Coordinates of C-alpha atoms in Angstrom, one line a residue:
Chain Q
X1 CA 60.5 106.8 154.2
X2 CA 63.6 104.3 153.6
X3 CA 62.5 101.4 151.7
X4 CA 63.5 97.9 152.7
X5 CA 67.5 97.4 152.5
X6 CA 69.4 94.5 151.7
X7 CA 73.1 93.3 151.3
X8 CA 75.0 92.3 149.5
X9 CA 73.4 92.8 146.2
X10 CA 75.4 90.3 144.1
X11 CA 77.4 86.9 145.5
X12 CA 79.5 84.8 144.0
X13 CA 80.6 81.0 145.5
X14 CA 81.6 77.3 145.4
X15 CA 79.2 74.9 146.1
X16 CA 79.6 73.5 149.7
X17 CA 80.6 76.7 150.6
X18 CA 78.4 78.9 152.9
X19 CA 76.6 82.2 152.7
X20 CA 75.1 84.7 154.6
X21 CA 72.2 87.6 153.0
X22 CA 71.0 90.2 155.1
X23 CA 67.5 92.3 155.5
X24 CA 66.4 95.5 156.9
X25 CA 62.3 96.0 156.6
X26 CA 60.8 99.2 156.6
X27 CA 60.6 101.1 160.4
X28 CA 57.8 99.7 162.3
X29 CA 57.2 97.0 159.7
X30 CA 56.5 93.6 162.3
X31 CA 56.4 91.1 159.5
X32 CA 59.4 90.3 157.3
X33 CA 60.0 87.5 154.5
X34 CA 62.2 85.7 152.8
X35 CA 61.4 85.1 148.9
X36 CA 63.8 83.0 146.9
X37 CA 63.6 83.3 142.9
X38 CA 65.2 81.2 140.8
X39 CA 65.6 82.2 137.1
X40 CA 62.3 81.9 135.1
X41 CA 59.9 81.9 137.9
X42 CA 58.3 83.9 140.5
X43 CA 59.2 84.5 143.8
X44 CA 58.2 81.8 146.2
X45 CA 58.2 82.2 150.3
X46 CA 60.8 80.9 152.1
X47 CA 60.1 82.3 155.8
X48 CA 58.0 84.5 157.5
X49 CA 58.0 85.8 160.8
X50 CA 56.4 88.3 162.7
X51 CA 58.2 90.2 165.1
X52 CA 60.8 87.5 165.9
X53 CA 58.9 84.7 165.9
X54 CA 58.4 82.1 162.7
X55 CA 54.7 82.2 161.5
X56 CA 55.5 80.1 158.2
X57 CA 58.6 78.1 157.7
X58 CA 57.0 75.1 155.7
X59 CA 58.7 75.5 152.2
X60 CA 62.6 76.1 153.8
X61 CA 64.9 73.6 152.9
X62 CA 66.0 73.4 156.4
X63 CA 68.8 71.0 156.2
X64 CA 71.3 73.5 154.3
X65 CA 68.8 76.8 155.0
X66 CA 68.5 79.0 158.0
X67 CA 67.2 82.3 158.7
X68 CA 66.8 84.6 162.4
X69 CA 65.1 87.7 163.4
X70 CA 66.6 87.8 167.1
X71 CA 65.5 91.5 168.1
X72 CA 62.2 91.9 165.9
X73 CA 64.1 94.3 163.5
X74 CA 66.8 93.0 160.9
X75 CA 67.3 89.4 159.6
X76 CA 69.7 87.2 157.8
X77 CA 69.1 84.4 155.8
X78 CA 72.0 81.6 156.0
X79 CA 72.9 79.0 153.3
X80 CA 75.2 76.4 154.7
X81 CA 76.7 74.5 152.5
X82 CA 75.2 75.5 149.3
X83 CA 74.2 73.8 146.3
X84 CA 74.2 74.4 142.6
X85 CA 70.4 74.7 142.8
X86 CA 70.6 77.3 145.3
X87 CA 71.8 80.2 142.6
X88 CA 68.7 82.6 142.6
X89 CA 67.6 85.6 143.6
X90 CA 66.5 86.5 147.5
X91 CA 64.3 88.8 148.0
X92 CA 63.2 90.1 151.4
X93 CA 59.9 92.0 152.0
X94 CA 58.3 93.8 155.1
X95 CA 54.5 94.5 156.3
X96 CA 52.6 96.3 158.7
X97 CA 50.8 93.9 161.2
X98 CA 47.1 96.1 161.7
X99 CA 44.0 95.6 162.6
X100 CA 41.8 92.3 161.6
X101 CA 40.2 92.5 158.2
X102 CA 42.6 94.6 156.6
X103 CA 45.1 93.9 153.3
X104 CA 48.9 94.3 154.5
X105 CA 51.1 95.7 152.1
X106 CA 54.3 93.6 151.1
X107 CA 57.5 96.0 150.2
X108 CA 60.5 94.3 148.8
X109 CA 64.0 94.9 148.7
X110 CA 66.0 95.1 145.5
X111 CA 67.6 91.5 146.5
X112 CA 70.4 89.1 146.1
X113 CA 72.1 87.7 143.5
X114 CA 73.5 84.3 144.7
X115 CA 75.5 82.8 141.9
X116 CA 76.8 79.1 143.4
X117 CA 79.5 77.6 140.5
Chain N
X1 CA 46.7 73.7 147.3
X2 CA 47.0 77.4 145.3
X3 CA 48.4 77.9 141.7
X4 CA 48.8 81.0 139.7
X5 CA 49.7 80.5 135.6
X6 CA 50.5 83.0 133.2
X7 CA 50.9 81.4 129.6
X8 CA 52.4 84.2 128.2
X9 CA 55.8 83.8 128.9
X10 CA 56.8 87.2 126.6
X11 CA 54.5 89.7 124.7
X12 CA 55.8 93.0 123.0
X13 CA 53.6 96.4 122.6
X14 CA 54.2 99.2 120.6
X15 CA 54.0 102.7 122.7
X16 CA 51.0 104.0 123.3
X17 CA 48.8 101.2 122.2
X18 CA 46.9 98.8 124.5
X19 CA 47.8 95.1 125.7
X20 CA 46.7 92.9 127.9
X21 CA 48.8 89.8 130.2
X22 CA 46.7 87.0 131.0
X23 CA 46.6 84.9 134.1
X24 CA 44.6 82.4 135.8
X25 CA 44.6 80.6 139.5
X26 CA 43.0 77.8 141.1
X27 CA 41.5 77.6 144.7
X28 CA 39.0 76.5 146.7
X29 CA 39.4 79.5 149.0
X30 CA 36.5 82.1 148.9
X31 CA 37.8 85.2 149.9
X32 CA 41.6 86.2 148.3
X33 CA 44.0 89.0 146.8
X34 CA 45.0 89.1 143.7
X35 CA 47.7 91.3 142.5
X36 CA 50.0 92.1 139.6
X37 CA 53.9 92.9 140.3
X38 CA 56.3 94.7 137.9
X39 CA 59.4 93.8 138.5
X40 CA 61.9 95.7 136.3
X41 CA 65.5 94.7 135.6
X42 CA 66.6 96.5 139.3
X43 CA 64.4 93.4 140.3
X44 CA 62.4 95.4 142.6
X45 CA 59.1 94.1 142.7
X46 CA 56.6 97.2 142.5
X47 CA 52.5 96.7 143.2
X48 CA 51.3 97.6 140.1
X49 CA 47.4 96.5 141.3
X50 CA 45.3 95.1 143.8
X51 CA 42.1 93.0 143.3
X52 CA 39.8 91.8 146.1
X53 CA 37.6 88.8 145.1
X54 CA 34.5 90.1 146.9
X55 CA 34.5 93.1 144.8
X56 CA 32.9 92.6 142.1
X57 CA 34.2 96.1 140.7
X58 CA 37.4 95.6 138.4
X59 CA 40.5 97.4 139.7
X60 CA 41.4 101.0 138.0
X61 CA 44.9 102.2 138.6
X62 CA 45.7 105.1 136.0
X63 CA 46.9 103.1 133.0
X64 CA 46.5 99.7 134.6
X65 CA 43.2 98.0 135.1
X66 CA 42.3 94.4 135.7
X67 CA 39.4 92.3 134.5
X68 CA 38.9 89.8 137.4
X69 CA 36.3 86.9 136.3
X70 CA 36.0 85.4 139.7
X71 CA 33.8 82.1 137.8
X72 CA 36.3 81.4 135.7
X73 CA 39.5 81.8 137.6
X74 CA 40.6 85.0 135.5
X75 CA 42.6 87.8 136.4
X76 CA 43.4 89.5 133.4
X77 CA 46.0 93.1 133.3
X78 CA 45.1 95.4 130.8
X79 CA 47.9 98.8 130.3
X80 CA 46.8 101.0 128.3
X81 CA 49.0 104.2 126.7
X82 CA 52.1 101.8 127.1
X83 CA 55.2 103.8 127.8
X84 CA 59.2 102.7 127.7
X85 CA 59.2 102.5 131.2
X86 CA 56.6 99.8 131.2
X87 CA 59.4 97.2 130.2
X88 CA 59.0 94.9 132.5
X89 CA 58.9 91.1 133.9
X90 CA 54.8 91.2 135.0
X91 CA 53.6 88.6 138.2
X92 CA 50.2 88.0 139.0
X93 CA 49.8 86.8 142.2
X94 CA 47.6 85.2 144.5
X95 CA 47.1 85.8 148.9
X96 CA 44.3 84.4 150.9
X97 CA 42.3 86.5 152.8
X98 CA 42.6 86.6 156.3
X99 CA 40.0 88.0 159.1
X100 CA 42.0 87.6 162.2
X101 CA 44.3 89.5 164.0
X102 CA 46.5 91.4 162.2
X103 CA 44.9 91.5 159.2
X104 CA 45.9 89.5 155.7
X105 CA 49.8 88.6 155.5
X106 CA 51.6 85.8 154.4
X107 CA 52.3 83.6 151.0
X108 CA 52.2 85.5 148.3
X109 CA 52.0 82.9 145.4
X110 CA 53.0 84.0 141.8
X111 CA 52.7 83.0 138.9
X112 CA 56.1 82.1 136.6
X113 CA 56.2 85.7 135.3
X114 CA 55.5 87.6 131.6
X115 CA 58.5 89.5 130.2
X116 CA 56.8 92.9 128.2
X117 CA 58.9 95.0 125.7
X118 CA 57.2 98.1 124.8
X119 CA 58.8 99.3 121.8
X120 CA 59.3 102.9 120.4

């Protein structure tokens, strides 16, 4: 089974300028996130959506962050413009969506460098 | 408000011998996940183990097991037989538990991370 895929693994820009990440979960996986880590820390959650709808959005910095899952599948995550803050790494995870009661695995992608000089 | 800490920002091991990451969380919530992440320099993060707080029964996984002191807040990772490939940044982390459709999903919260060297 194909783990979850993301591109590209390393980017390098100017602040101000803008910057797109993209995910691919695991088949049949409904729920996908977006994780930012920034050096020195864990992960924290960005997004969340199941199928293509957002079920958490609360911690995305949504004046210079956005992020779609038009056709339930794949998903980008846009910075625009960036900042120097915004260097970190961005993971993207996928779960199953069972029945109630039961623990959902999260799977993560190898991520994405951002470097913003 | 949830918060995972780990206090040990590094720790070294020699291979084969035994050592143990610490972490502690703070809710209110009664029924939660905890879990510990390795995240190696690919930075892939791998499920290492899973703890649910009802169990009272500490998590076993090979070499890894946990000691989960739900009073106190503790969720402590215990490797034993460490190996070269056990190098490692270590998360604990921290879900709620969810009973409604679709099961539990959502914020994972982690702690700031412990970076093990096992040396030869």
């Amino acid at each position: 089974e194909a783990g979850v895929a993301q591109s590209p693994r390393y980017k390098i820009i100017e602040k101000r300028q803008s910057v797109a990440f993209w995910c691919n979960p695991i088949s049949g996986h409904a729920t996908l996130y977006w994780y930012q880590q920034i050096l020195g820390q864990g992960p924290k959650l960005l997004i969340q959506f199941q199928n293509n709808g957002v079920v958490d959005d609360s911690q995305l910095p949504k004046d210079r962050f956005s992020a779609e899952r038009l056709k339930g599948v794949d998903s980008t995550l846009k910075i625009q413009p960036a900042k120097l803050e915004d260097s970190a790494v961005y993971l993207c995870a996928s779960s199953l969506v069972r029945t109630s009661g039961l623990y959902n695995e999260q799977f993560f992608g190898p991520g994405t460098r951002l470097t913003v000089l | 408000a949830q918060t995972v800490t780990q206090s040990q920002p590094e720790m070294s091991v020699q291979e084969a011998e035994t050592v143990t990451l610490s972490c502690t969380y703070d809710t209110s919530e009664s029924n939660y996940y905890l879990f510990w992440y390795k995240q190696p320099p690919s930075r892939q993060m791998i499920l290492v183990i899973r703890q649910e707080a009802y169990k009272q029964q500490n998590a076993t996984e090979n070499r890894f097991s946990v000691n989960f002191q739900k009073a106190a807040k503790s969720f402590s990772l215990k490797i034993s037989d460490s190996q070269l490939g056990d190098t490692a940044m270590y998360f604990c982390a921290f879900m709620i538990q969810s009973q409604g459709y679709g099961g539990s999903q959502g914020n994972l919260i982690f702690g700031k991370g412990t970076k093990l060297s096992v040396k030869p």
